[in-house]
PDB file of C-alpha atoms and ligand atoms in Angstrom:
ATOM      1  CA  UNK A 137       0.000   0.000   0.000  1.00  0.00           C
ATOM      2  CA  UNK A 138       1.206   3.824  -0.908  1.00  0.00           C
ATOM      3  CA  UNK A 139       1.956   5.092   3.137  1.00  0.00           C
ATOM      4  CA  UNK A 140      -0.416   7.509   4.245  1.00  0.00           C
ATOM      5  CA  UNK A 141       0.534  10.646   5.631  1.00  0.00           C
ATOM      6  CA  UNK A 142      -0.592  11.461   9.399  1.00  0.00           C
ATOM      7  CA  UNK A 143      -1.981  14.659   8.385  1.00  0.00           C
ATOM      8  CA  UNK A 144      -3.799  15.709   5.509  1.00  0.00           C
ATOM      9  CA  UNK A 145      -5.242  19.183   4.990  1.00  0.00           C
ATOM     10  CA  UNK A 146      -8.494  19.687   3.136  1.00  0.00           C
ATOM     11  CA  UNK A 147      -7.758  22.505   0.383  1.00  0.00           C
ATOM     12  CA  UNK A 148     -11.331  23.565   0.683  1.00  0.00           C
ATOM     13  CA  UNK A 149     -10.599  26.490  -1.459  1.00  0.00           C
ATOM     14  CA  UNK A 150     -12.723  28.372  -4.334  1.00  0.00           C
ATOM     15  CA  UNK A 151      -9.866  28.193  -7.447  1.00  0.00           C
ATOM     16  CA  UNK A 152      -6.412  26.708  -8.538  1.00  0.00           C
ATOM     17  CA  UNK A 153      -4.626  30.335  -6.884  1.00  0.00           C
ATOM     18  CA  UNK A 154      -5.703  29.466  -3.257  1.00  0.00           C
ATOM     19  CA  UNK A 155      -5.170  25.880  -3.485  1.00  0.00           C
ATOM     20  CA  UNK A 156      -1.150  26.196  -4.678  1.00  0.00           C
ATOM     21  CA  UNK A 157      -0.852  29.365  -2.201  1.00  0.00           C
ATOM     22  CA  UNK A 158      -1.763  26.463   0.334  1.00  0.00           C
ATOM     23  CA  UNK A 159      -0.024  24.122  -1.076  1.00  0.00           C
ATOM     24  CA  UNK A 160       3.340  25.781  -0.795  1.00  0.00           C
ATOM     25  CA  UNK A 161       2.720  27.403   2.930  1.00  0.00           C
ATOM     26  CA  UNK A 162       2.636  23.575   3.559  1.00  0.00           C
ATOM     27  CA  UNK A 163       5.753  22.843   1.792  1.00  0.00           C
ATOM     28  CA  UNK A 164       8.671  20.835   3.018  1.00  0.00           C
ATOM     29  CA  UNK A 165       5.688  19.491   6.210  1.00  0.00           C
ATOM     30  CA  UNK A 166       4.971  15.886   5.852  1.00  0.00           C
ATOM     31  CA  UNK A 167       1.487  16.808   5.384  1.00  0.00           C
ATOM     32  CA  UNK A 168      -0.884  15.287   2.489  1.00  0.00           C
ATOM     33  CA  UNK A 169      -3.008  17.398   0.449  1.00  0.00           C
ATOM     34  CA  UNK A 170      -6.983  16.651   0.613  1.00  0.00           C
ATOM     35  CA  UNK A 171      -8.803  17.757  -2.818  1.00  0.00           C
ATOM     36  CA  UNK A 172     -12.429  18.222  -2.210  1.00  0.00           C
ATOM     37  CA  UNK A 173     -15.702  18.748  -4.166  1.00  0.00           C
ATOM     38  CA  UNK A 174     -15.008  22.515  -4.384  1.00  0.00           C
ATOM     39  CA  UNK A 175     -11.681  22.470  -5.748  1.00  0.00           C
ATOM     40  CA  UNK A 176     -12.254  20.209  -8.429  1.00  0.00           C
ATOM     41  CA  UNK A 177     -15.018  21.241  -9.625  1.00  0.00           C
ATOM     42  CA  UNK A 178     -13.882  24.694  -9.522  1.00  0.00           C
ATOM     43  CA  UNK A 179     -10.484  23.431 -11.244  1.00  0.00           C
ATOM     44  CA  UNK A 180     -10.690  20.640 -13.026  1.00  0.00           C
ATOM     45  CA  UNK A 181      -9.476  16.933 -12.125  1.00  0.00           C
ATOM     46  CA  UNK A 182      -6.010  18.417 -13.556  1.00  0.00           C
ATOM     47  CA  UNK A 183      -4.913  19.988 -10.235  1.00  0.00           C
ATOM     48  CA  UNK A 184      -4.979  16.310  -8.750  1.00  0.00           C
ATOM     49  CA  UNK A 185      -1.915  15.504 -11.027  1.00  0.00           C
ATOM     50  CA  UNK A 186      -0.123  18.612 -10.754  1.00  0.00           C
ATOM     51  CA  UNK A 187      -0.107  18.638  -6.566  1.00  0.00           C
ATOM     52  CA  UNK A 188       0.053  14.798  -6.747  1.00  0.00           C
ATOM     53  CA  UNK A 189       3.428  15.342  -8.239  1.00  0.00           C
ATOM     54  CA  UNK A 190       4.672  16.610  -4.745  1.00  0.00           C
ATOM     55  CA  UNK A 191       2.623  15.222  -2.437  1.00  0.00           C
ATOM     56  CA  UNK A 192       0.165  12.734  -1.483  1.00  0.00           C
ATOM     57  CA  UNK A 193      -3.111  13.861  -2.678  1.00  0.00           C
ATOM     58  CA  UNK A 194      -6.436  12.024  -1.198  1.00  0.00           C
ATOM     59  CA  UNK A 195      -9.250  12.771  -3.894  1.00  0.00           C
ATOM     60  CA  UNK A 196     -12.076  13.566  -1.634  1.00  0.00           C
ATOM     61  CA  UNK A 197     -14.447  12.405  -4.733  1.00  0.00           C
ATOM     62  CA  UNK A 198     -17.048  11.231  -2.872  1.00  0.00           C
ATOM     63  CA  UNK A 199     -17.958   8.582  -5.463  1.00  0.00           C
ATOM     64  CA  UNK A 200     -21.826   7.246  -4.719  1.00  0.00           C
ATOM     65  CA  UNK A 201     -23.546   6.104  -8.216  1.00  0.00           C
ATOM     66  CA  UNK A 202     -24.646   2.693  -9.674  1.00  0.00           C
ATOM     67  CA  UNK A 203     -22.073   0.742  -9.455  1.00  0.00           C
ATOM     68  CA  UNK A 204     -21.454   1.191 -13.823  1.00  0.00           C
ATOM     69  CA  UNK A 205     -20.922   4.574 -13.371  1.00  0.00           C
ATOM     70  CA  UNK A 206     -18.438   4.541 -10.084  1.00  0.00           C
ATOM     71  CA  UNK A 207     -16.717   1.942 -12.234  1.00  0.00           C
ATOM     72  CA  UNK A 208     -16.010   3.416 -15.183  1.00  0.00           C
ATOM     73  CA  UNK A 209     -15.401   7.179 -13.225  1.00  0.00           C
ATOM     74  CA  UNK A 210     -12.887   5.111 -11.259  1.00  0.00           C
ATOM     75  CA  UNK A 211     -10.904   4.836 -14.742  1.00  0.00           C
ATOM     76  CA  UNK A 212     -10.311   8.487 -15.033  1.00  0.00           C
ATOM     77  CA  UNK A 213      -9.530   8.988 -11.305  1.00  0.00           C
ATOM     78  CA  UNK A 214      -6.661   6.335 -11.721  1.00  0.00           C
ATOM     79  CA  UNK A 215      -5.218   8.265 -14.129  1.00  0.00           C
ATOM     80  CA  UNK A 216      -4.736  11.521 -11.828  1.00  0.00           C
ATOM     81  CA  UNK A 217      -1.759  10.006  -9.529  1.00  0.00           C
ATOM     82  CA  UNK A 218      -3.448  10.530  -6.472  1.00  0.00           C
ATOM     83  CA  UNK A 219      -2.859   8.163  -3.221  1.00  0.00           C
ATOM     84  CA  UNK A 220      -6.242   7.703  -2.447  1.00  0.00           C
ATOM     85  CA  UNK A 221      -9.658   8.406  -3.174  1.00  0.00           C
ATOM     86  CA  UNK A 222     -13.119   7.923  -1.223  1.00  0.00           C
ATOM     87  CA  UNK A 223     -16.398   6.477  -1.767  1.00  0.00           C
ATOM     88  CA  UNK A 224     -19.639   6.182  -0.252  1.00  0.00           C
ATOM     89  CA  UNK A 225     -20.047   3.585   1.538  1.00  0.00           C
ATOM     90  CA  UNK A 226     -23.703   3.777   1.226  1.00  0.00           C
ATOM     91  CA  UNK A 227     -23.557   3.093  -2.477  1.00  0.00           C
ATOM     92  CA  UNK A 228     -22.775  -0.420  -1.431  1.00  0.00           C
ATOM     93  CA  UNK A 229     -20.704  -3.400  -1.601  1.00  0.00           C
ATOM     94  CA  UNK A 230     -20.769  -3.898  -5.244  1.00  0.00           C
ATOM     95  CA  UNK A 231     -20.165  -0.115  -6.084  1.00  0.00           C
ATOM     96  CA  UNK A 232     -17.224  -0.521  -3.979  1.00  0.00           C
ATOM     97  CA  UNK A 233     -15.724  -3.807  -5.485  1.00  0.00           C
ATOM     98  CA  UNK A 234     -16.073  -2.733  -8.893  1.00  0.00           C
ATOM     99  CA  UNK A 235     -14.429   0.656  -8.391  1.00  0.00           C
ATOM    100  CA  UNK A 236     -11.036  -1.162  -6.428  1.00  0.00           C
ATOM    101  CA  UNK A 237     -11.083  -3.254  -9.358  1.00  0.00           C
ATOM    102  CA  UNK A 238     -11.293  -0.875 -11.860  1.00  0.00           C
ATOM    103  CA  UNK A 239      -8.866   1.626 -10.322  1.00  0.00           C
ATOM    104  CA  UNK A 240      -6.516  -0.999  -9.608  1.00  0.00           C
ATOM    105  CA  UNK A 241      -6.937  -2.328 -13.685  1.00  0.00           C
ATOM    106  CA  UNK A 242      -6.217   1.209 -15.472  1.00  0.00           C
ATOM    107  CA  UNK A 243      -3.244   2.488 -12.406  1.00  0.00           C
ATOM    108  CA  UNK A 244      -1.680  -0.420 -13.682  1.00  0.00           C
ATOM    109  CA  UNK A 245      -2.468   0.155 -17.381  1.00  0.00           C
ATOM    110  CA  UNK A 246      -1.024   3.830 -16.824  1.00  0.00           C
ATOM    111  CA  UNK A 247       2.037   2.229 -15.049  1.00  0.00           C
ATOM    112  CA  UNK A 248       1.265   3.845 -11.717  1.00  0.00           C
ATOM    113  CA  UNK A 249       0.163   3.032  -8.082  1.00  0.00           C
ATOM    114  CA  UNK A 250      -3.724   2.146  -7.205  1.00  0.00           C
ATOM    115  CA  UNK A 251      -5.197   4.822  -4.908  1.00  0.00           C
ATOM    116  CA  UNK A 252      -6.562   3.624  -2.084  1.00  0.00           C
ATOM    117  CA  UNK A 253     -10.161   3.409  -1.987  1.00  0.00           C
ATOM    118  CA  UNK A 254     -11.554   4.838   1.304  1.00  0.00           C
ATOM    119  CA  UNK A 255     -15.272   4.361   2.056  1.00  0.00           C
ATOM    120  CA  UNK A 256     -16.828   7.280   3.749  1.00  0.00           C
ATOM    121  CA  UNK A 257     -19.510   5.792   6.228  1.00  0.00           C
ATOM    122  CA  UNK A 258     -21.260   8.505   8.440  1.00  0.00           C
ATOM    123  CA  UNK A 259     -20.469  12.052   7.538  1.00  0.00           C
ATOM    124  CA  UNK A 260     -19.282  13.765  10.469  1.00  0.00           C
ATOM    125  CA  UNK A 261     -21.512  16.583  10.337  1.00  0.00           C
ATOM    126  CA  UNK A 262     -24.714  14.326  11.035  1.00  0.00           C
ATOM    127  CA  UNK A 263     -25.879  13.433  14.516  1.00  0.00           C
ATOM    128  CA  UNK A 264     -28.177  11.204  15.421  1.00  0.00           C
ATOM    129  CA  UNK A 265     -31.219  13.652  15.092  1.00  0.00           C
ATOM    130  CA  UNK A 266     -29.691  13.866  11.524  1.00  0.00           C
ATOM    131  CA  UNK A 267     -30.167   9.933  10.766  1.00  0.00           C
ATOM    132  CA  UNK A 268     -33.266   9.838  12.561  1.00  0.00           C
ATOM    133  CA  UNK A 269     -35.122  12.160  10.016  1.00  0.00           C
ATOM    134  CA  UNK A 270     -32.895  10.297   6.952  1.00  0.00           C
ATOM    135  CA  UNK A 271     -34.793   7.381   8.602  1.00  0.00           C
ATOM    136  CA  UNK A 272     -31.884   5.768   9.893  1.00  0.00           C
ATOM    137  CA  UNK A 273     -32.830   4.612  13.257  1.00  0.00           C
ATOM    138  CA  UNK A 274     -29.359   3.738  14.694  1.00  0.00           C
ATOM    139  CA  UNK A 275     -26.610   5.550  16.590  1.00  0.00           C
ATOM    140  CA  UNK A 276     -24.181   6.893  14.119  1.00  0.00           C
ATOM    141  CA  UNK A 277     -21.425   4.539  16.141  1.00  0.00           C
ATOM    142  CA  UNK A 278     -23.888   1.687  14.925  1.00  0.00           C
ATOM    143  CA  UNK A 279     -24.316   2.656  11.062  1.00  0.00           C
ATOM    144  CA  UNK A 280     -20.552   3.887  10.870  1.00  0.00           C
ATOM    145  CA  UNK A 281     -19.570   0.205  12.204  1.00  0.00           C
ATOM    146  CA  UNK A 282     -21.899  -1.534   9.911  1.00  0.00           C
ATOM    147  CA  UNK A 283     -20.870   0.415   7.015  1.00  0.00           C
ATOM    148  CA  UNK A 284     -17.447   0.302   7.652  1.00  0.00           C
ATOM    149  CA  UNK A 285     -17.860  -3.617   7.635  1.00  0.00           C
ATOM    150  CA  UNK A 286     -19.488  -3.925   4.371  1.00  0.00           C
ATOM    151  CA  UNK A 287     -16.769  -1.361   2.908  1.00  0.00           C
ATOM    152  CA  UNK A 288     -13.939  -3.597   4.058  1.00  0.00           C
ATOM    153  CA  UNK A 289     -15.990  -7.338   3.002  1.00  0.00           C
ATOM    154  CA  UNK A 290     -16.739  -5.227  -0.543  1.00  0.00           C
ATOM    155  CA  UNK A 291     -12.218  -4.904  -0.769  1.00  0.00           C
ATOM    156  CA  UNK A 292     -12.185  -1.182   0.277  1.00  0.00           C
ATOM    157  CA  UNK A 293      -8.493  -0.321   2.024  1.00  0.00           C
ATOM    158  CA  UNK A 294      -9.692   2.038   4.347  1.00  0.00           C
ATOM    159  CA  UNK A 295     -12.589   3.674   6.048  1.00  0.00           C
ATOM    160  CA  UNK A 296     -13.507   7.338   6.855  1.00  0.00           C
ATOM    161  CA  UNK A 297     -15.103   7.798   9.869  1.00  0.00           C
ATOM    162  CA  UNK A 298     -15.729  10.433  13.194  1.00  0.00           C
ATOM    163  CA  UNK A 299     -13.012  10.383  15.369  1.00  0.00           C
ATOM    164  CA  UNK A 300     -15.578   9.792  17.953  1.00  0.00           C
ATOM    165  CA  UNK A 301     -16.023   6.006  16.173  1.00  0.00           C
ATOM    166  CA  UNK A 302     -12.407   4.990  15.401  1.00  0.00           C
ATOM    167  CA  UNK A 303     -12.447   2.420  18.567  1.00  0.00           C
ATOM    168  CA  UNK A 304     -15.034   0.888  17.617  1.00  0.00           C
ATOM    169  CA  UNK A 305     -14.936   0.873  13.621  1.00  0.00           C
ATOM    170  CA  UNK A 306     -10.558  -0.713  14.688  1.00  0.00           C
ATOM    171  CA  UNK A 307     -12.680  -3.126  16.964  1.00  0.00           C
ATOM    172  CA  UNK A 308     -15.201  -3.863  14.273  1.00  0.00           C
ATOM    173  CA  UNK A 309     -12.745  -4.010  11.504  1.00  0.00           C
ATOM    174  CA  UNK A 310      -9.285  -5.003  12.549  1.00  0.00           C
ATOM    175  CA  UNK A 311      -5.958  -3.938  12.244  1.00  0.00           C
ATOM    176  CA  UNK A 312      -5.692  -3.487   8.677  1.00  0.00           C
ATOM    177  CA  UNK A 313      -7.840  -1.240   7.389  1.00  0.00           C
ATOM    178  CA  UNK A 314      -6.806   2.236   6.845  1.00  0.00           C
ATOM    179  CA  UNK A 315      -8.951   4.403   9.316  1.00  0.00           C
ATOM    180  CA  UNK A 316      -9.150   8.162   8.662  1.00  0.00           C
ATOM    181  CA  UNK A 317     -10.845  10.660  10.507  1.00  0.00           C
ATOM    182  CA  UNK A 318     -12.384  14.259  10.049  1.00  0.00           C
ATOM    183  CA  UNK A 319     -13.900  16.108  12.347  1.00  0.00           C
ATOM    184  CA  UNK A 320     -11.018  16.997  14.138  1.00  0.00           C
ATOM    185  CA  UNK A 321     -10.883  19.825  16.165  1.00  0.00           C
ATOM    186  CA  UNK A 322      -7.569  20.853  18.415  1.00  0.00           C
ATOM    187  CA  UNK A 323      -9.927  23.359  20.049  1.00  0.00           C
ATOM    188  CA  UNK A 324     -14.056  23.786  20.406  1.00  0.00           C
ATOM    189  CA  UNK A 325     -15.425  26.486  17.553  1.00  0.00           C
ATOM    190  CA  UNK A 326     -18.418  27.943  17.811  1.00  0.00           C
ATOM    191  CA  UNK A 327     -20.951  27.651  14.851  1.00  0.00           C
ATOM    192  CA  UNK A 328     -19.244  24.911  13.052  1.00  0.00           C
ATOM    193  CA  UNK A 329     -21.318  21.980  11.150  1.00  0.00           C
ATOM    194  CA  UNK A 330     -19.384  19.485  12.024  1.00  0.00           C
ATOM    195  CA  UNK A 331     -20.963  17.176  14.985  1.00  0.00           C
ATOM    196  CA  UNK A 332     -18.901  14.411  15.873  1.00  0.00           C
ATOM    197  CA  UNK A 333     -15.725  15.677  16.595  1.00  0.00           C
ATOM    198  CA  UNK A 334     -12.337  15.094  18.476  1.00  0.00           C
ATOM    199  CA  UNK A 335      -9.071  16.657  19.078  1.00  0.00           C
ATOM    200  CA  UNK A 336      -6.111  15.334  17.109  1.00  0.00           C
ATOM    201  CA  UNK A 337      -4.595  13.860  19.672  1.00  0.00           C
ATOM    202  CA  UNK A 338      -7.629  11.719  20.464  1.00  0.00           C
ATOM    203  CA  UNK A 339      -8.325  10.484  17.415  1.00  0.00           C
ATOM    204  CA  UNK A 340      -5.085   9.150  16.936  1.00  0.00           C
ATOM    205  CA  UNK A 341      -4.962   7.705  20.505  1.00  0.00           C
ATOM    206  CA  UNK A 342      -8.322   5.954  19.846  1.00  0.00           C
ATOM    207  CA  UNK A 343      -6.643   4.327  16.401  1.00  0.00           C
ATOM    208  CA  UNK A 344      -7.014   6.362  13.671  1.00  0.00           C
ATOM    209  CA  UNK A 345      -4.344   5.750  10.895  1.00  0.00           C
ATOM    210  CA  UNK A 346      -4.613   9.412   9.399  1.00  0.00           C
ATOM    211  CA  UNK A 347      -6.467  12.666  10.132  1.00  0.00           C
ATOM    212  CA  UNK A 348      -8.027  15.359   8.021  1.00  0.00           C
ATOM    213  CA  UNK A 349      -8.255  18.910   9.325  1.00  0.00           C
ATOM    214  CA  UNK A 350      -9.178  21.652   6.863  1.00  0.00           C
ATOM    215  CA  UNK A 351     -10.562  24.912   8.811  1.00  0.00           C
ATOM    216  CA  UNK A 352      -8.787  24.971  11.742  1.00  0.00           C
ATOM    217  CA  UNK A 353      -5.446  24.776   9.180  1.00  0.00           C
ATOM    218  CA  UNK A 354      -7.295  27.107   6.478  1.00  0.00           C
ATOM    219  CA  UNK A 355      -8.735  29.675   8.378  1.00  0.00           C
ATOM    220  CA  UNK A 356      -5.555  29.697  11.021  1.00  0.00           C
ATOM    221  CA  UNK A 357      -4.227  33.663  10.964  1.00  0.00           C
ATOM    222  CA  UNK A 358      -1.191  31.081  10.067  1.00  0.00           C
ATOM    223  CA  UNK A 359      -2.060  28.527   8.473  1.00  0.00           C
ATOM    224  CA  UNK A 360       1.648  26.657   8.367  1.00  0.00           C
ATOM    225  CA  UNK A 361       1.709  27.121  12.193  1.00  0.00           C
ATOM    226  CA  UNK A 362      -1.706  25.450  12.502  1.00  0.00           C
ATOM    227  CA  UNK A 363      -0.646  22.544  10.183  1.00  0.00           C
ATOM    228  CA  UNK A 364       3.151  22.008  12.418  1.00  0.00           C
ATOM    229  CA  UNK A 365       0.781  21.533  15.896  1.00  0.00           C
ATOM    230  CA  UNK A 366      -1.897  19.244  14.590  1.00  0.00           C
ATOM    231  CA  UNK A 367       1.188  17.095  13.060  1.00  0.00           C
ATOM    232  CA  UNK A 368       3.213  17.696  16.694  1.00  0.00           C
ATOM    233  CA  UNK A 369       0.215  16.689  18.559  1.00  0.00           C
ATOM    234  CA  UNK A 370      -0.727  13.332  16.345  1.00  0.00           C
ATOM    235  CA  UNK A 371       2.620  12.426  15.926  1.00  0.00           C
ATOM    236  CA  UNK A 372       3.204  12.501  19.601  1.00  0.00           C
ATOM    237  CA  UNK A 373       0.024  10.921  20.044  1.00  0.00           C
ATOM    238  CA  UNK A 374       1.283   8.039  17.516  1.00  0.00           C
ATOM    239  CA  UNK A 375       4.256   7.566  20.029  1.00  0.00           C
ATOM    240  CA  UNK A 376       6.600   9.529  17.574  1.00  0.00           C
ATOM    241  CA  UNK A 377       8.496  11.952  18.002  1.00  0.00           C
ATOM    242  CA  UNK A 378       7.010  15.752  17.743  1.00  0.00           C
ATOM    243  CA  UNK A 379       7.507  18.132  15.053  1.00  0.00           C
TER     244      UNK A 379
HETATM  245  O1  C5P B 189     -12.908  22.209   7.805  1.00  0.00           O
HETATM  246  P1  C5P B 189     -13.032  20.798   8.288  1.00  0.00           P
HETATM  247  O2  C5P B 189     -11.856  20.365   9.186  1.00  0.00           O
HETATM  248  O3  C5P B 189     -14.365  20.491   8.912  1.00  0.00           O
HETATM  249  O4  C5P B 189     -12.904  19.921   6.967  1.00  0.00           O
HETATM  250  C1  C5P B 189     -13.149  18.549   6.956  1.00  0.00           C
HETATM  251  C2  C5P B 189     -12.982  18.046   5.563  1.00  0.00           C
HETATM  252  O5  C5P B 189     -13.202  16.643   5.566  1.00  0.00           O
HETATM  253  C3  C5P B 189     -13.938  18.650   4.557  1.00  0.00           C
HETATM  254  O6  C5P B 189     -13.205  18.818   3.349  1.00  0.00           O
HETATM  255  C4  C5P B 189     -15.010  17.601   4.385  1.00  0.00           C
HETATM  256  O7  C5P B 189     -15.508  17.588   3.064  1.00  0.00           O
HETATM  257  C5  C5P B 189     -14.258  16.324   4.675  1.00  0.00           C
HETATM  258  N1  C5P B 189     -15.038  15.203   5.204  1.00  0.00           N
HETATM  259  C6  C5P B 189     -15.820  15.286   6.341  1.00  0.00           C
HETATM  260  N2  C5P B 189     -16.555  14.204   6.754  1.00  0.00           N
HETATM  261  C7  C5P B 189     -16.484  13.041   6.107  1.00  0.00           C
HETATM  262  C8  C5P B 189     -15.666  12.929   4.971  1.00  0.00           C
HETATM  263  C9  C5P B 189     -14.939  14.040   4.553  1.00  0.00           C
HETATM  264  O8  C5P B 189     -15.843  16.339   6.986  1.00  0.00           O
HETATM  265  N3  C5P B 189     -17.143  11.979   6.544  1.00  0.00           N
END
């Protein structure tokens, strides 16, 4: 498996400008770059292969189709370079296997590396009032483990889930999935959507392999400072040594 940096930061950023500005006040940090829904959309599935030429990039596609289309988008998204990319878990076990197959078919047909394919299970924004009206009736802990389960039984490396679920998705799961966690917070903010969050320190301590933080990075007054103590603080939480 491509190693998975202990950090990434969501570039959660309107245009290509912002996201390299980013990009290189996180230079030379051991930090992995997170490409979301915005950027991409807003740039183009190019940027992926220009920052993946750097750094680790996690495509935060959020794939969730019939399993067809996941499939064949799964083609393209091999192509980029990045070093993982995430799914739905909720668009099931088939969606899942077909797009691990087919990224790991055309990475290999472009001579490169698989990404990994990370199943989102429970966004971390919904709480359990949240499920209830989506008509889930089950503690996010519950659906996130179940999911996660499928995900990993469907061939899926790794999992994203709340920080507050890592112990029990690692119980549920095992040791070898990749768990990664958003969510994470090294401090309470006030009016924030996310819901089920954690400090970085805790999430590592309670398993997670790999954390994504974008605001409290992006919106830092400096940014590259923010990035150094959410790395010192996992990395000392991961019984390494701090940055
Ligand atoms: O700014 P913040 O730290 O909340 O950013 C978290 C990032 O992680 C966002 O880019 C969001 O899209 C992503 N994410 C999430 N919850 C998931 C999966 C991804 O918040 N379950």
């Amino acid at each position: 498996m491509p190693p998975m940096p202990l950090v990434w930061c969501a570039l959660d950023v309107p245009d290509a400008r912002r996201a390299r500005a980013l990009a290189r006040t996180l230079s030379g940090l051991p930090v992995g770059l997170k490409v979301g829904l915005e950027l991409v959309y807003a740039t183009g599935p190019a940027l992926v292969r220009e920052l993946a030429a750097d750094r680790p990039v996690l495509l935060d596609a959020k794939l969730h189709d019939i399993p067809q289309t996941v499939a064949r988008a799964a083609v393209a998204i091999a192509r980029l370079g990045a070093t993982a990319v995430t799914a739905h878990a909720l668009g099931g076990g088939e969606m899942l296997a077909r797009a691990r197959a087919s990224l790991a078919a055309a990475a290999a047909e472009a001579g490169l590396r698989p990404p990994l394919l990370l199943a989102v299970t429970i966004l971390t924004s919904h709480s359990e009032e949240d499920l209830a009206r989506l008509g889930w009736d089950r503690a996010p802990a519950d659906a996130a483990v179940h999911l996660a389960r499928l995900a990993v039984e469907a061939g899926a490396d790794g999992v994203v889930c709340a920080p507050t679920e890592v112990a029990a998705v690692r119980a549920a799961v095992g040791a070898g999935p990749l768990l990664v966690t958003p969510g994470v917070r090294p401090a309470a903010v006030a009016g924030d959507d996310q819901r089920r969050t954690a400090t970085p320190a805790a999430a590592i301590a309670a398993g997670a392999d790999s954390l994504v933080v974008g605001r409290p990075v992006t919106a830092a007054p400096d940014p590259r400072a923010a990035a150094q103590a959410v790395l010192a603080a996992a990395r000392a939480a991961a019984g390494g040594e701090t940055a």
